[in-house]
Amino acid sequence: MSQTETNKITIGVSACLLGQNVRFDGGHKRAPYCTDELVNFFEFEPVCPEMAIGMGAPRKSIRQVKDGDVILLQSGDGKLDVTAEMKAFCDMKVEHLGHLGGYLLCAKSPTCGMERVLEYKPGTNNATKSGTGVFAKALMDRYPELPVEETGRLHDMVLRENFFTRVYAYNDWQQLKADGLTKHKLVQFHSRYKYLLMAHNQKLYRELGPMVANLGDDFARQADDYFRMFMQTLKHHASRRNHTSTLQHIQGYFKRALSKQQKAELTDAILEYREGLQPLLVPITLINHYLREYPNEYIKDQVYLKPHPQELKLRYGY
C-alpha cells in the first residue's frame, strides 16, 4: 500500500492535546491543529499516563526529581511519590504501542515531555531543563525509529513537514514488513525513496546504497540496520541546497523530452526556489505536470514527489 493512500495511520497523542480534561488542574491543553486539521488524516490514540495510574483530575501536580542517576516522580512537597506506579505503567503500556505510526507529545510534562523537562534537585525548587518525560522516554527507548514530536514545535513548518514525512515513510516500511519483506522488496523500497533520502542527507544516502547492494544471508538483521539508518537520514532536515540538487537530478530525466522553453521554465522554477522566491511546491508541481506529459515510471514512483498527502499543505511554507 502506498503511504499516500486514504487509509488513516494511527498516531499516539497526549490525551490533553485532544481537549480531554485530564490535566492536574482538571483542564486540558487542546491543540487545534490536532483536533481541527489532523483528525481528517489520522486516527488518534490518546494516552494520559497520570490518569492511567489512577491519579484523577484535578490532582496534586507532580514533577521530576533527579536524585543521583534516578528520576523520581513526586509532588512539590515530596509527600506523594508515584515513581513505581508510573514505571510499571510505562513498562506495560509501551509494549502495546508497536502499531503506531507516530506520536505527538505534550511539552514540559514530567511524563510526556519530549525534551527540556524540568528536573529538580531533591528538597529544593532549583531545576534544570534537562529532562525527558518518563513515559516519553520509555516510548522512544522502545521504538527508537518511531517519529515523535511535540505539538508546539509543529508551528515550525520545517519541523512539521519533517515529522509527517517520517510518519508516512515509517508507515510505508511497517506495511512492507507486514506484507512480507524480501530482498527484492527492500531494493524496490530504497529505489522509490532515492531522491527523498538525497534531499535529507546526501552523505547518509550514499551509505545506504552499499547496505542495499550487499544484502546477504543475515537479511533480517541487515534490514533492521538499513531501516535504522533510513529513519536517521530522514530525521535530518532537508535543506534548500539539498532540495535544489535533488530537483536538478530529477530534471535530468527530462532533458530529451522537454522543449527548450519547457527546460527554461523548469530551470527558472528550481532556481527561484533556491533563491527563496518560490516555495518547494512550485518546482514539484511543474515536474508532476511534465510527468503527465512525458511519463517516466522511475521518476513517477519517487516518494520525493509526494511524501505525504498534498492536502496537508506541508510544502507551502518553504
Short mmCIF file of N, CA and C in Angstrom, two decimals, residues 145 165-166 169-170 172-173 189-190 193-194 196-197 200 204 208 211 223-236:
data_model
loop_
_atom_site.label_atom_id
_atom_site.label_comp_id
_atom_site.label_asym_id
_atom_site.label_seq_id
_atom_site.Cartn_x
_atom_site.Cartn_y
_atom_site.Cartn_z
N GLU A 145 12.97 4.29 16.24
CA GLU A 145 12.73 4.84 14.91
C GLU A 145 11.36 5.50 14.79
N THR A 165 6.68 13.64 7.06
CA THR A 165 7.42 12.85 6.09
C THR A 165 7.86 11.54 6.73
N ARG A 166 8.37 11.64 7.96
CA ARG A 166 8.82 10.43 8.67
C ARG A 166 7.64 9.52 9.03
N ALA A 169 6.69 7.62 5.86
CA ALA A 169 7.74 6.67 5.48
C ALA A 169 7.78 5.50 6.46
N TYR A 170 7.65 5.79 7.74
CA TYR A 170 7.63 4.75 8.77
C TYR A 170 6.47 3.78 8.53
N ASP A 172 4.99 3.24 5.69
CA ASP A 172 5.28 2.51 4.46
C ASP A 172 6.13 1.28 4.76
N TRP A 173 7.15 1.45 5.57
CA TRP A 173 8.02 0.33 5.94
C TRP A 173 7.27 -0.72 6.75
N PHE A 189 11.98 -0.63 -2.39
CA PHE A 189 11.68 0.40 -1.41
C PHE A 189 12.77 1.48 -1.45
N HIS A 190 14.01 1.06 -1.41
CA HIS A 190 15.12 2.01 -1.44
C HIS A 190 15.12 2.81 -2.73
N TYR A 193 12.65 5.64 -2.63
CA TYR A 193 12.99 6.71 -1.69
C TYR A 193 14.31 7.40 -2.04
N LYS A 194 14.91 7.07 -3.18
CA LYS A 194 16.23 7.60 -3.52
C LYS A 194 16.29 9.11 -3.38
N LEU A 196 14.17 11.30 -2.03
CA LEU A 196 13.80 11.85 -0.73
C LEU A 196 14.99 11.75 0.22
N LEU A 197 15.67 10.62 0.23
CA LEU A 197 16.85 10.45 1.06
C LEU A 197 17.95 11.43 0.67
N HIS A 200 17.40 14.83 2.10
CA HIS A 200 17.55 14.97 3.55
C HIS A 200 19.00 14.93 4.00
N LEU A 204 24.52 10.29 4.22
CA LEU A 204 23.88 9.06 4.69
C LEU A 204 23.20 8.31 3.55
N LEU A 208 23.67 4.31 2.53
CA LEU A 208 22.58 3.34 2.45
C LEU A 208 22.69 2.48 1.20
N MET A 211 24.57 -0.77 1.62
CA MET A 211 23.84 -1.67 2.51
C MET A 211 22.82 -2.47 1.71
N ALA A 223 18.23 -5.80 7.30
CA ALA A 223 17.05 -4.97 7.04
C ALA A 223 16.81 -4.02 8.20
N ASP A 224 16.97 -4.51 9.42
CA ASP A 224 16.81 -3.64 10.59
C ASP A 224 17.87 -2.54 10.60
N ASP A 225 19.10 -2.89 10.27
CA ASP A 225 20.17 -1.90 10.22
C ASP A 225 19.88 -0.85 9.14
N TYR A 226 19.39 -1.32 8.00
CA TYR A 226 19.04 -0.40 6.91
C TYR A 226 17.97 0.58 7.37
N PHE A 227 16.90 0.07 7.98
CA PHE A 227 15.79 0.94 8.37
C PHE A 227 16.21 1.92 9.45
N ARG A 228 17.09 1.49 10.32
CA ARG A 228 17.58 2.39 11.37
C ARG A 228 18.28 3.59 10.73
N MET A 229 19.14 3.33 9.75
CA MET A 229 19.84 4.44 9.09
C MET A 229 18.90 5.21 8.18
N PHE A 230 17.95 4.52 7.58
CA PHE A 230 16.93 5.18 6.75
C PHE A 230 16.20 6.25 7.54
N MET A 231 15.71 5.91 8.74
CA MET A 231 14.98 6.87 9.56
C MET A 231 15.92 7.95 10.11
N GLN A 232 17.16 7.58 10.39
CA GLN A 232 18.15 8.58 10.82
C GLN A 232 18.37 9.61 9.72
N THR A 233 18.39 9.15 8.48
CA THR A 233 18.58 10.05 7.34
C THR A 233 17.42 11.03 7.22
N LEU A 234 16.20 10.51 7.34
CA LEU A 234 15.03 11.37 7.20
C LEU A 234 14.88 12.34 8.36
N LYS A 235 15.49 12.03 9.48
CA LYS A 235 15.39 12.94 10.63
C LYS A 235 16.17 14.22 10.39
N HIS A 236 17.16 14.17 9.50
CA HIS A 236 17.87 15.40 9.12
C HIS A 236 16.92 16.28 8.32
#
